[in-house]
Amino acid sequence: MRAAQYFQRFRIRQQLSAVLAAAVFTILLANLIVLFLTAQIVLKQSTQYADNTAEKFVKELEHTNEQALSLMNYLQYSDVIQDYFRREPYSNAFELYSGVERYLTGIRLIYPELDDIGLLCRYRNRSAVRDRDLEGILERHPDPVNLECDGILEQAGTVSTYKVLVYIRNYYGGELGTSYAHTVGQCLLALRFRGETQAEGDTSFLVVDSSLHWLPLNCGEETAREIVSRIDPEELTRTIDNRQVFLRVHPVENSGLYVVSCTDKRLLLQDVYHVLLLNLLLCGAVAGILVLSILALNRSVVSPIFHLRRYMREITAGNYTQIKRKAEGRGNLEMVELAEDLNALIGELEDRTRRLFATTNRMYAMELEKRQAEVSFLRSQVNPHFLYNSLETIQGICMRGGLPEAARVAGGLGKIFRYSIKGEEIVPFREELEVVRAYVGIQSARFSQRLEVLYGISEETLDVPVIKMILQPVVENVFQHAVERSTERTTLYIASTLREDSLVITVQDDGQGIPPERLEQLRRTLEEAQGAHTDSIGLINVHLRIRLRYGPDYGLQVESQPGEGTKVALRLAVERDMALDEGTEDSSEAGFVD
């Protein structure tokens, strides 16, 4: 109380000077404290971020090691690789490399991070690794029984060099004989490790091996070289913490690899120092402004703020009638504008509340419509069965009415329809053949005097799994281009046979044939697998479906001579171990019963 009375004795200028000095001192002290605390917090957060990010890279490297082990095990039991090591001393290099290259190309498609698979034999090596690097790897790992990581290796690309992780392991003979369970060579894997990197900043990450070869993750080569120069090869896992950097090494288990995180403290705290300088400059500005503004503070600022504060308290207390009464603008222009902005904000909140309520109602209505659509879809599922049962009824009526031909057509149409709506994608060939017989039976009713159909079906092909609806479009093509366009009698021949590991289905006619230029265009379209601008879309679709499932070695082959007819051969892979859906091994009629 006495201090306040003593302070009141001084002139207002002295009081303002004292207030200004106290304000500047307080701001300066607060800035120094904030600087120290901010620096500590920033360093702590950066260290924690570096550790978390490094642990993510460690997990990704461990996953890469597991991938390498999995791929090594897969290749160990591969018949192609075993055959490569077995034939290596006796075959010429071109034959040996070209045979295994096709197989390894498929492996690279499955593992996009795979850079190279090296097969190291007694007489010749297949590897993209340079000879001097390969010799060094074999010297370091003369007998790698288990999967061993050699570390980081620099490979030469077409434009520039790049770095890979190298793994090596012995391979053993798999056939009974002199080489069974004995070392027949080594397999070398080169994997590209990209990791989940981010832009270069104040913390740099890289991977090093025990020889201090490095792989930058988010930094340049110069930065990585400078970081590696700070690491002691004798104490790889030692943490370096000084005024310049914070460096920590995280080992990757069972791989000889390490993830290094290095934080540049000077770069990290640079912004903190800038903020301190800015605050010091603001102190001087505040001191000058404080003198000019303190006199008008109460009238133009404090009083209007108190009024607005009381207005907001009434709203937060639940007195929503204040919203309709709007806030009054008092004091200087800014306070008036603040009151207007507050009123505008409250109005916007009211408008958004109404729109949110309307949106909620619309979403609820859309959910109801979605439920109704689902119910309608379920109800529509009975329509295909109703149509099939109707065809069966028509067949029965025709039989009772003495119309066997019409009954046969209705029955065949019912079979085709029932078969087309079945959910299975793979069926026995006998079911596909039964649908074709039904289709030919329907067409025979139309072209009975101009059509003769012969079958040469091998009994062993009937249970082979095939793609559904691949034969009927080919047979339909015969009727469209041969039978309908000719007034003479057409012979249709359908045959099937097994050739090695392939099922070959032949559809041949003795119609007018295909002109040479059109035949060449059709073959080119089949080869390019594009059929958007051709009148043989059925053949193109069948060809595409076969290739998509079995690969480029399978599909359709078309042969034709003008005036002698056309022959279409479908070549499919025999998948004997494929599990067919229940009921597909029954008789062909079992799939057509409701």
mmCIF file of N, CA and C in Angstrom, residues 405-529:
data_model
loop_
_atom_site.group_PDB
_atom_site.id
_atom_site.type_symbol
_atom_site.label_atom_id
_atom_site.label_comp_id
_atom_site.label_asym_id
_atom_site.label_seq_id
_atom_site.Cartn_x
_atom_site.Cartn_y
_atom_site.Cartn_z
ATOM 1 N N GLU A 405 -39.327 -79.951 -81.934
ATOM 2 C CA GLU A 405 -38.261 -79.061 -82.399
ATOM 3 C C GLU A 405 -38.243 -77.777 -81.569
ATOM 4 N N ALA A 406 -39.425 -77.182 -81.338
ATOM 5 C CA ALA A 406 -39.499 -75.975 -80.517
ATOM 6 C C ALA A 406 -39.072 -76.252 -79.080
ATOM 7 N N ALA A 407 -39.460 -77.446 -78.585
ATOM 8 C CA ALA A 407 -39.057 -77.816 -77.224
ATOM 9 C C ALA A 407 -37.545 -77.922 -77.121
ATOM 10 N N ARG A 408 -36.922 -78.488 -78.163
ATOM 11 C CA ARG A 408 -35.473 -78.631 -78.142
ATOM 12 C C ARG A 408 -34.790 -77.258 -78.169
ATOM 13 N N VAL A 409 -35.323 -76.328 -78.982
ATOM 14 C CA VAL A 409 -34.751 -74.992 -79.033
ATOM 15 C C VAL A 409 -34.913 -74.280 -77.685
ATOM 16 N N ALA A 410 -36.104 -74.375 -77.090
ATOM 17 C CA ALA A 410 -36.329 -73.730 -75.787
ATOM 18 C C ALA A 410 -35.431 -74.340 -74.719
ATOM 19 N N GLY A 411 -35.266 -75.682 -74.741
ATOM 20 C CA GLY A 411 -34.383 -76.323 -73.772
ATOM 21 C C GLY A 411 -32.943 -75.897 -73.944
ATOM 22 N N GLY A 412 -32.495 -75.837 -75.219
ATOM 23 C CA GLY A 412 -31.124 -75.390 -75.461
ATOM 24 C C GLY A 412 -30.913 -73.955 -75.024
ATOM 25 N N LEU A 413 -31.875 -73.074 -75.323
ATOM 26 C CA LEU A 413 -31.761 -71.691 -74.895
ATOM 27 C C LEU A 413 -31.725 -71.583 -73.370
ATOM 28 N N GLY A 414 -32.500 -72.413 -72.692
ATOM 29 C CA GLY A 414 -32.491 -72.414 -71.230
ATOM 30 C C GLY A 414 -31.144 -72.842 -70.680
ATOM 31 N N LYS A 415 -30.532 -73.852 -71.326
ATOM 32 C CA LYS A 415 -29.205 -74.292 -70.891
ATOM 33 C C LYS A 415 -28.180 -73.170 -71.035
ATOM 34 N N ILE A 416 -28.217 -72.521 -72.204
ATOM 35 C CA ILE A 416 -27.246 -71.443 -72.437
ATOM 36 C C ILE A 416 -27.450 -70.318 -71.436
ATOM 37 N N PHE A 417 -28.695 -69.943 -71.199
ATOM 38 C CA PHE A 417 -28.968 -68.858 -70.269
ATOM 39 C C PHE A 417 -28.540 -69.220 -68.852
ATOM 40 N N ARG A 418 -28.873 -70.427 -68.432
ATOM 41 C CA ARG A 418 -28.497 -70.878 -67.094
ATOM 42 C C ARG A 418 -26.976 -70.908 -66.929
ATOM 43 N N TYR A 419 -26.300 -71.362 -67.959
ATOM 44 C CA TYR A 419 -24.842 -71.466 -67.921
ATOM 45 C C TYR A 419 -24.203 -70.077 -67.855
ATOM 46 N N SER A 420 -24.788 -69.104 -68.579
ATOM 47 C CA SER A 420 -24.186 -67.775 -68.646
ATOM 48 C C SER A 420 -24.303 -67.023 -67.324
ATOM 49 N N ILE A 421 -25.322 -67.333 -66.492
ATOM 50 C CA ILE A 421 -25.487 -66.597 -65.232
ATOM 51 C C ILE A 421 -24.859 -67.312 -64.061
ATOM 52 N N LYS A 422 -24.227 -68.459 -64.306
ATOM 53 C CA LYS A 422 -23.527 -69.134 -63.224
ATOM 54 C C LYS A 422 -22.346 -68.296 -62.762
ATOM 55 N N GLY A 423 -22.019 -68.370 -61.479
ATOM 56 C CA GLY A 423 -20.969 -67.526 -60.921
ATOM 57 C C GLY A 423 -19.560 -68.016 -61.177
ATOM 58 N N GLU A 424 -19.366 -69.309 -61.557
ATOM 59 C CA GLU A 424 -18.020 -69.817 -61.719
ATOM 60 C C GLU A 424 -17.336 -69.206 -62.934
ATOM 61 N N GLU A 425 -16.042 -68.927 -62.790
ATOM 62 C CA GLU A 425 -15.244 -68.439 -63.905
ATOM 63 C C GLU A 425 -14.547 -69.602 -64.614
ATOM 64 N N ILE A 426 -14.236 -70.672 -63.885
ATOM 65 C CA ILE A 426 -13.547 -71.853 -64.431
ATOM 66 C C ILE A 426 -14.495 -73.049 -64.333
ATOM 67 N N VAL A 427 -14.664 -73.769 -65.433
ATOM 68 C CA VAL A 427 -15.575 -74.915 -65.492
ATOM 69 C C VAL A 427 -14.874 -76.060 -66.209
ATOM 70 N N PRO A 428 -15.349 -77.319 -66.042
ATOM 71 C CA PRO A 428 -14.803 -78.424 -66.835
ATOM 72 C C PRO A 428 -15.163 -78.232 -68.316
ATOM 73 N N PHE A 429 -14.302 -78.737 -69.168
ATOM 74 C CA PHE A 429 -14.513 -78.584 -70.596
ATOM 75 C C PHE A 429 -15.820 -79.245 -71.042
ATOM 76 N N ARG A 430 -16.248 -80.276 -70.329
ATOM 77 C CA ARG A 430 -17.478 -80.954 -70.724
ATOM 78 C C ARG A 430 -18.672 -80.007 -70.623
ATOM 79 N N GLU A 431 -18.701 -79.112 -69.604
ATOM 80 C CA GLU A 431 -19.807 -78.168 -69.492
ATOM 81 C C GLU A 431 -19.761 -77.141 -70.623
ATOM 82 N N GLU A 432 -18.566 -76.659 -70.954
ATOM 83 C CA GLU A 432 -18.428 -75.722 -72.074
ATOM 84 C C GLU A 432 -18.886 -76.379 -73.366
ATOM 85 N N LEU A 433 -18.559 -77.668 -73.535
ATOM 86 C CA LEU A 433 -18.943 -78.387 -74.746
ATOM 87 C C LEU A 433 -20.452 -78.575 -74.809
ATOM 88 N N GLU A 434 -21.077 -78.841 -73.651
ATOM 89 C CA GLU A 434 -22.526 -79.024 -73.629
ATOM 90 C C GLU A 434 -23.245 -77.741 -74.059
ATOM 91 N N VAL A 435 -22.740 -76.581 -73.631
ATOM 92 C CA VAL A 435 -23.360 -75.322 -74.037
ATOM 93 C C VAL A 435 -23.212 -75.116 -75.540
ATOM 94 N N VAL A 436 -22.052 -75.465 -76.081
ATOM 95 C CA VAL A 436 -21.845 -75.335 -77.526
ATOM 96 C C VAL A 436 -22.797 -76.270 -78.280
ATOM 97 N N ARG A 437 -22.980 -77.489 -77.774
ATOM 98 C CA ARG A 437 -23.932 -78.418 -78.407
ATOM 99 C C ARG A 437 -25.339 -77.822 -78.387
ATOM 100 N N ALA A 438 -25.706 -77.180 -77.246
ATOM 101 C CA ALA A 438 -27.030 -76.565 -77.160
ATOM 102 C C ALA A 438 -27.153 -75.426 -78.176
ATOM 103 N N TYR A 439 -26.079 -74.628 -78.309
ATOM 104 C CA TYR A 439 -26.097 -73.515 -79.267
ATOM 105 C C TYR A 439 -26.195 -74.046 -80.694
ATOM 106 N N VAL A 440 -25.414 -75.090 -81.011
ATOM 107 C CA VAL A 440 -25.462 -75.668 -82.356
ATOM 108 C C VAL A 440 -26.837 -76.264 -82.624
ATOM 109 N N GLY A 441 -27.459 -76.853 -81.572
ATOM 110 C CA GLY A 441 -28.798 -77.407 -81.747
ATOM 111 C C GLY A 441 -29.815 -76.337 -82.113
ATOM 112 N N ILE A 442 -29.691 -75.145 -81.467
ATOM 113 C CA ILE A 442 -30.608 -74.047 -81.807
ATOM 114 C C ILE A 442 -30.387 -73.590 -83.243
ATOM 115 N N GLN A 443 -29.115 -73.450 -83.642
ATOM 116 C CA GLN A 443 -28.822 -73.009 -85.006
ATOM 117 C C GLN A 443 -29.210 -74.065 -86.037
ATOM 118 N N SER A 444 -29.149 -75.346 -85.636
ATOM 119 C CA SER A 444 -29.532 -76.410 -86.573
ATOM 120 C C SER A 444 -31.005 -76.323 -86.934
ATOM 121 N N ALA A 445 -31.821 -75.835 -86.002
ATOM 122 C CA ALA A 445 -33.239 -75.665 -86.313
ATOM 123 C C ALA A 445 -33.442 -74.638 -87.416
ATOM 124 N N ARG A 446 -32.495 -73.727 -87.520
ATOM 125 C CA ARG A 446 -32.591 -72.689 -88.547
ATOM 126 C C ARG A 446 -31.926 -73.108 -89.865
ATOM 127 N N PHE A 447 -30.779 -73.778 -89.757
ATOM 128 C CA PHE A 447 -30.031 -74.161 -90.958
ATOM 129 C C PHE A 447 -29.954 -75.685 -91.083
ATOM 130 N N SER A 448 -31.044 -76.371 -90.881
ATOM 131 C CA SER A 448 -31.020 -77.842 -90.849
ATOM 132 C C SER A 448 -30.551 -78.445 -92.159
ATOM 133 N N GLN A 449 -30.879 -77.826 -93.309
ATOM 134 C CA GLN A 449 -30.520 -78.374 -94.622
ATOM 135 C C GLN A 449 -29.145 -77.884 -95.081
ATOM 136 N N ARG A 450 -28.581 -76.905 -94.387
ATOM 137 C CA ARG A 450 -27.316 -76.329 -94.849
ATOM 138 C C ARG A 450 -26.190 -76.519 -93.842
ATOM 139 N N LEU A 451 -26.351 -77.407 -92.879
ATOM 140 C CA LEU A 451 -25.340 -77.536 -91.832
ATOM 141 C C LEU A 451 -25.133 -78.995 -91.465
ATOM 142 N N GLU A 452 -23.885 -79.379 -91.332
ATOM 143 C CA GLU A 452 -23.499 -80.696 -90.838
ATOM 144 C C GLU A 452 -22.419 -80.479 -89.779
ATOM 145 N N VAL A 453 -22.620 -81.015 -88.595
ATOM 146 C CA VAL A 453 -21.712 -80.800 -87.475
ATOM 147 C C VAL A 453 -21.052 -82.122 -87.105
ATOM 148 N N LEU A 454 -19.724 -82.114 -87.019
ATOM 149 C CA LEU A 454 -18.942 -83.291 -86.647
ATOM 150 C C LEU A 454 -18.130 -82.962 -85.391
ATOM 151 N N TYR A 455 -18.002 -83.946 -84.510
ATOM 152 C CA TYR A 455 -17.262 -83.763 -83.272
ATOM 153 C C TYR A 455 -16.123 -84.773 -83.199
ATOM 154 N N GLY A 456 -14.958 -84.284 -82.772
ATOM 155 C CA GLY A 456 -13.806 -85.153 -82.543
ATOM 156 C C GLY A 456 -13.234 -84.859 -81.169
ATOM 157 N N ILE A 457 -14.009 -85.122 -80.141
ATOM 158 C CA ILE A 457 -13.651 -84.762 -78.769
ATOM 159 C C ILE A 457 -12.908 -85.915 -78.113
ATOM 160 N N SER A 458 -11.706 -85.638 -77.617
ATOM 161 C CA SER A 458 -10.941 -86.645 -76.883
ATOM 162 C C SER A 458 -11.506 -86.786 -75.481
ATOM 163 N N GLU A 459 -11.690 -88.017 -75.036
ATOM 164 C CA GLU A 459 -12.306 -88.279 -73.735
ATOM 165 C C GLU A 459 -11.484 -87.672 -72.596
ATOM 166 N N GLU A 460 -10.157 -87.647 -72.743
ATOM 167 C CA GLU A 460 -9.304 -87.154 -71.661
ATOM 168 C C GLU A 460 -9.372 -85.637 -71.493
ATOM 169 N N THR A 461 -9.982 -84.948 -72.433
ATOM 170 C CA THR A 461 -10.077 -83.488 -72.329
ATOM 171 C C THR A 461 -11.334 -83.017 -71.617
ATOM 172 N N LEU A 462 -12.280 -83.911 -71.358
ATOM 173 C CA LEU A 462 -13.590 -83.478 -70.846
ATOM 174 C C LEU A 462 -13.511 -82.880 -69.443
ATOM 175 N N ASP A 463 -12.574 -83.367 -68.620
ATOM 176 C CA ASP A 463 -12.480 -82.889 -67.243
ATOM 177 C C ASP A 463 -11.422 -81.811 -67.062
ATOM 178 N N VAL A 464 -10.846 -81.311 -68.143
ATOM 179 C CA VAL A 464 -9.831 -80.264 -68.038
ATOM 180 C C VAL A 464 -10.526 -78.927 -67.714
ATOM 181 N N PRO A 465 -10.069 -78.195 -66.694
ATOM 182 C CA PRO A 465 -10.669 -76.890 -66.388
ATOM 183 C C PRO A 465 -10.357 -75.862 -67.473
ATOM 184 N N VAL A 466 -11.380 -75.113 -67.888
ATOM 185 C CA VAL A 466 -11.215 -74.074 -68.906
ATOM 186 C C VAL A 466 -11.978 -72.829 -68.455
ATOM 187 N N ILE A 467 -11.682 -71.712 -69.138
ATOM 188 C CA ILE A 467 -12.405 -70.467 -68.868
ATOM 189 C C ILE A 467 -13.798 -70.566 -69.474
ATOM 190 N N LYS A 468 -14.791 -70.124 -68.718
ATOM 191 C CA LYS A 468 -16.173 -70.220 -69.171
ATOM 192 C C LYS A 468 -16.418 -69.302 -70.372
ATOM 193 N N MET A 469 -17.259 -69.772 -71.325
ATOM 194 C CA MET A 469 -17.730 -69.001 -72.486
ATOM 195 C C MET A 469 -16.574 -68.563 -73.399
ATOM 196 N N ILE A 470 -15.655 -69.487 -73.716
ATOM 197 C CA ILE A 470 -14.610 -69.168 -74.690
ATOM 198 C C ILE A 470 -14.823 -69.905 -76.009
ATOM 199 N N LEU A 471 -15.627 -70.986 -76.009
ATOM 200 C CA LEU A 471 -15.807 -71.764 -77.230
ATOM 201 C C LEU A 471 -17.026 -71.284 -78.015
ATOM 202 N N GLN A 472 -18.098 -70.899 -77.309
ATOM 203 C CA GLN A 472 -19.329 -70.503 -77.991
ATOM 204 C C GLN A 472 -19.136 -69.283 -78.906
ATOM 205 N N PRO A 473 -18.367 -68.211 -78.482
ATOM 206 C CA PRO A 473 -18.160 -67.094 -79.417
ATOM 207 C C PRO A 473 -17.435 -67.510 -80.696
ATOM 208 N N VAL A 474 -16.529 -68.504 -80.614
ATOM 209 C CA VAL A 474 -15.813 -68.951 -81.812
ATOM 210 C C VAL A 474 -16.772 -69.685 -82.750
ATOM 211 N N VAL A 475 -17.626 -70.564 -82.178
ATOM 212 C CA VAL A 475 -18.606 -71.281 -82.996
ATOM 213 C C VAL A 475 -19.617 -70.295 -83.589
ATOM 214 N N GLU A 476 -20.017 -69.318 -82.807
ATOM 215 C CA GLU A 476 -20.946 -68.300 -83.308
ATOM 216 C C GLU A 476 -20.341 -67.545 -84.494
ATOM 217 N N ASN A 477 -19.027 -67.328 -84.453
ATOM 218 C CA ASN A 477 -18.340 -66.657 -85.560
ATOM 219 C C ASN A 477 -18.455 -67.468 -86.858
ATOM 220 N N VAL A 478 -18.472 -68.809 -86.730
ATOM 221 C CA VAL A 478 -18.621 -69.666 -87.914
ATOM 222 C C VAL A 478 -19.995 -69.452 -88.543
ATOM 223 N N PHE A 479 -21.040 -69.437 -87.722
ATOM 224 C CA PHE A 479 -22.388 -69.236 -88.267
ATOM 225 C C PHE A 479 -22.527 -67.850 -88.891
ATOM 226 N N GLN A 480 -21.887 -66.846 -88.277
ATOM 227 C CA GLN A 480 -22.032 -65.479 -88.767
ATOM 228 C C GLN A 480 -21.322 -65.269 -90.095
ATOM 229 N N HIS A 481 -20.123 -65.857 -90.251
ATOM 230 C CA HIS A 481 -19.300 -65.565 -91.423
ATOM 231 C C HIS A 481 -19.263 -66.687 -92.458
ATOM 232 N N ALA A 482 -19.724 -67.886 -92.084
ATOM 233 C CA ALA A 482 -19.656 -68.994 -93.039
ATOM 234 C C ALA A 482 -21.049 -69.499 -93.423
ATOM 235 N N VAL A 483 -21.848 -69.850 -92.424
ATOM 236 C CA VAL A 483 -23.142 -70.489 -92.703
ATOM 237 C C VAL A 483 -24.135 -69.473 -93.274
ATOM 238 N N GLU A 484 -24.260 -68.302 -92.604
ATOM 239 C CA GLU A 484 -25.270 -67.322 -93.041
ATOM 240 C C GLU A 484 -24.951 -66.717 -94.402
ATOM 241 N N ARG A 485 -23.679 -66.646 -94.776
ATOM 242 C CA ARG A 485 -23.290 -65.990 -96.013
ATOM 243 C C ARG A 485 -23.189 -66.948 -97.196
ATOM 244 N N SER A 486 -23.565 -68.201 -96.988
ATOM 245 C CA SER A 486 -23.444 -69.191 -98.067
ATOM 246 C C SER A 486 -24.775 -69.936 -98.221
ATOM 247 N N THR A 487 -25.095 -70.265 -99.455
ATOM 248 C CA THR A 487 -26.307 -71.045 -99.721
ATOM 249 C C THR A 487 -26.013 -72.532 -99.835
ATOM 250 N N GLU A 488 -24.728 -72.894 -99.821
ATOM 251 C CA GLU A 488 -24.354 -74.293 -99.916
ATOM 252 C C GLU A 488 -24.247 -74.897 -98.525
ATOM 253 N N ARG A 489 -24.139 -76.190 -98.485
ATOM 254 C CA ARG A 489 -24.065 -76.926 -97.220
ATOM 255 C C ARG A 489 -22.673 -76.705 -96.588
ATOM 256 N N THR A 490 -22.666 -76.366 -95.316
ATOM 257 C CA THR A 490 -21.416 -76.094 -94.583
ATOM 258 C C THR A 490 -21.192 -77.184 -93.551
ATOM 259 N N THR A 491 -19.965 -77.667 -93.503
ATOM 260 C CA THR A 491 -19.579 -78.678 -92.513
ATOM 261 C C THR A 491 -18.782 -77.989 -91.401
ATOM 262 N N LEU A 492 -19.211 -78.190 -90.160
ATOM 263 C CA LEU A 492 -18.547 -77.626 -88.982
ATOM 264 C C LEU A 492 -17.914 -78.770 -88.205
ATOM 265 N N TYR A 493 -16.622 -78.644 -87.921
ATOM 266 C CA TYR A 493 -15.887 -79.695 -87.222
ATOM 267 C C TYR A 493 -15.322 -79.109 -85.935
ATOM 268 N N ILE A 494 -15.679 -79.718 -84.769
ATOM 269 C CA ILE A 494 -15.213 -79.284 -83.455
ATOM 270 C C ILE A 494 -14.453 -80.438 -82.834
ATOM 271 N N ALA A 495 -13.188 -80.197 -82.442
ATOM 272 C CA ALA A 495 -12.343 -81.255 -81.896
ATOM 273 C C ALA A 495 -11.537 -80.717 -80.726
ATOM 274 N N SER A 496 -11.061 -81.644 -79.885
ATOM 275 C CA SER A 496 -10.205 -81.275 -78.762
ATOM 276 C C SER A 496 -9.183 -82.373 -78.531
ATOM 277 N N THR A 497 -8.001 -81.970 -78.082
ATOM 278 C CA THR A 497 -6.936 -82.924 -77.806
ATOM 279 C C THR A 497 -5.960 -82.303 -76.829
ATOM 280 N N LEU A 498 -5.170 -83.172 -76.177
ATOM 281 C CA LEU A 498 -4.127 -82.727 -75.257
ATOM 282 C C LEU A 498 -2.776 -82.865 -75.938
ATOM 283 N N ARG A 499 -2.010 -81.780 -75.931
ATOM 284 C CA ARG A 499 -0.667 -81.790 -76.491
ATOM 285 C C ARG A 499 0.291 -81.280 -75.430
ATOM 286 N N GLU A 500 1.099 -82.205 -74.903
ATOM 287 C CA GLU A 500 2.011 -81.900 -73.797
ATOM 288 C C GLU A 500 1.206 -81.317 -72.635
ATOM 289 N N ASP A 501 1.474 -80.066 -72.267
ATOM 290 C CA ASP A 501 0.754 -79.447 -71.155
ATOM 291 C C ASP A 501 -0.280 -78.446 -71.651
ATOM 292 N N SER A 502 -0.804 -78.655 -72.840
ATOM 293 C CA SER A 502 -1.762 -77.716 -73.415
ATOM 294 C C SER A 502 -3.012 -78.453 -73.883
ATOM 295 N N LEU A 503 -4.141 -77.750 -73.772
ATOM 296 C CA LEU A 503 -5.405 -78.226 -74.335
ATOM 297 C C LEU A 503 -5.645 -77.440 -75.618
ATOM 298 N N VAL A 504 -5.785 -78.159 -76.740
ATOM 299 C CA VAL A 504 -5.997 -77.524 -78.036
ATOM 300 C C VAL A 504 -7.407 -77.852 -78.501
ATOM 301 N N ILE A 505 -8.206 -76.816 -78.720
ATOM 302 C CA ILE A 505 -9.585 -76.964 -79.204
ATOM 303 C C ILE A 505 -9.627 -76.387 -80.614
ATOM 304 N N THR A 506 -10.134 -77.187 -81.545
ATOM 305 C CA THR A 506 -10.153 -76.793 -82.954
ATOM 306 C C THR A 506 -11.594 -76.598 -83.413
ATOM 307 N N VAL A 507 -11.859 -75.469 -84.076
ATOM 308 C CA VAL A 507 -13.156 -75.188 -84.696
ATOM 309 C C VAL A 507 -12.876 -74.885 -86.178
ATOM 310 N N GLN A 508 -13.377 -75.771 -87.072
ATOM 311 C CA GLN A 508 -13.032 -75.660 -88.495
ATOM 312 C C GLN A 508 -14.299 -75.770 -89.339
ATOM 313 N N ASP A 509 -14.336 -74.991 -90.418
ATOM 314 C CA ASP A 509 -15.461 -75.054 -91.340
ATOM 315 C C ASP A 509 -14.917 -75.073 -92.763
ATOM 316 N N ASP A 510 -15.761 -75.458 -93.697
ATOM 317 C CA ASP A 510 -15.371 -75.500 -95.120
ATOM 318 C C ASP A 510 -16.113 -74.411 -95.895
ATOM 319 N N GLY A 511 -16.251 -73.232 -95.252
ATOM 320 C CA GLY A 511 -16.982 -72.133 -95.888
ATOM 321 C C GLY A 511 -16.131 -71.373 -96.890
ATOM 322 N N GLN A 512 -16.447 -70.088 -97.054
ATOM 323 C CA GLN A 512 -15.805 -69.273 -98.077
ATOM 324 C C GLN A 512 -14.379 -68.865 -97.708
ATOM 325 N N GLY A 513 -14.004 -68.947 -96.413
ATOM 326 C CA GLY A 513 -12.672 -68.549 -96.006
ATOM 327 C C GLY A 513 -12.557 -67.041 -95.820
ATOM 328 N N ILE A 514 -11.359 -66.601 -95.498
ATOM 329 C CA ILE A 514 -11.105 -65.192 -95.224
ATOM 330 C C ILE A 514 -10.109 -64.681 -96.258
ATOM 331 N N PRO A 515 -10.361 -63.523 -96.869
ATOM 332 C CA PRO A 515 -9.402 -62.949 -97.814
ATOM 333 C C PRO A 515 -8.045 -62.718 -97.137
ATOM 334 N N PRO A 516 -6.949 -62.831 -97.912
ATOM 335 C CA PRO A 516 -5.606 -62.721 -97.302
ATOM 336 C C PRO A 516 -5.378 -61.408 -96.561
ATOM 337 N N GLU A 517 -5.816 -60.274 -97.141
ATOM 338 C CA GLU A 517 -5.543 -59.002 -96.471
ATOM 339 C C GLU A 517 -6.327 -58.881 -95.161
ATOM 340 N N ARG A 518 -7.567 -59.393 -95.155
ATOM 341 C CA ARG A 518 -8.356 -59.349 -93.919
ATOM 342 C C ARG A 518 -7.806 -60.335 -92.883
ATOM 343 N N LEU A 519 -7.328 -61.500 -93.350
ATOM 344 C CA LEU A 519 -6.727 -62.465 -92.442
ATOM 345 C C LEU A 519 -5.475 -61.874 -91.793
ATOM 346 N N GLU A 520 -4.659 -61.183 -92.587
ATOM 347 C CA GLU A 520 -3.451 -60.556 -92.034
ATOM 348 C C GLU A 520 -3.809 -59.488 -91.005
ATOM 349 N N GLN A 521 -4.865 -58.717 -91.303
ATOM 350 C CA GLN A 521 -5.305 -57.693 -90.337
ATOM 351 C C GLN A 521 -5.798 -58.327 -89.044
ATOM 352 N N LEU A 522 -6.538 -59.454 -89.157
ATOM 353 C CA LEU A 522 -7.042 -60.140 -87.968
ATOM 354 C C LEU A 522 -5.886 -60.684 -87.132
ATOM 355 N N ARG A 523 -4.899 -61.286 -87.794
ATOM 356 C CA ARG A 523 -3.755 -61.814 -87.052
ATOM 357 C C ARG A 523 -2.979 -60.688 -86.356
ATOM 358 N N ARG A 524 -2.824 -59.558 -87.046
ATOM 359 C CA ARG A 524 -2.123 -58.435 -86.431
ATOM 360 C C ARG A 524 -2.894 -57.899 -85.230
ATOM 361 N N THR A 525 -4.213 -57.863 -85.350
ATOM 362 C CA THR A 525 -5.040 -57.396 -84.225
ATOM 363 C C THR A 525 -4.924 -58.343 -83.038
ATOM 364 N N LEU A 526 -4.907 -59.668 -83.317
ATOM 365 C CA LEU A 526 -4.731 -60.637 -82.231
ATOM 366 C C LEU A 526 -3.378 -60.459 -81.561
ATOM 367 N N GLU A 527 -2.339 -60.211 -82.351
ATOM 368 C CA GLU A 527 -1.004 -60.060 -81.794
ATOM 369 C C GLU A 527 -0.908 -58.810 -80.928
ATOM 370 N N GLU A 528 -1.557 -57.713 -81.386
ATOM 371 C CA GLU A 528 -1.522 -56.471 -80.615
ATOM 372 C C GLU A 528 -2.544 -56.466 -79.493
ATOM 373 N N ALA A 529 -3.434 -57.480 -79.477
ATOM 374 C CA ALA A 529 -4.461 -57.607 -78.426
ATOM 375 C C ALA A 529 -5.341 -56.385 -78.342
#
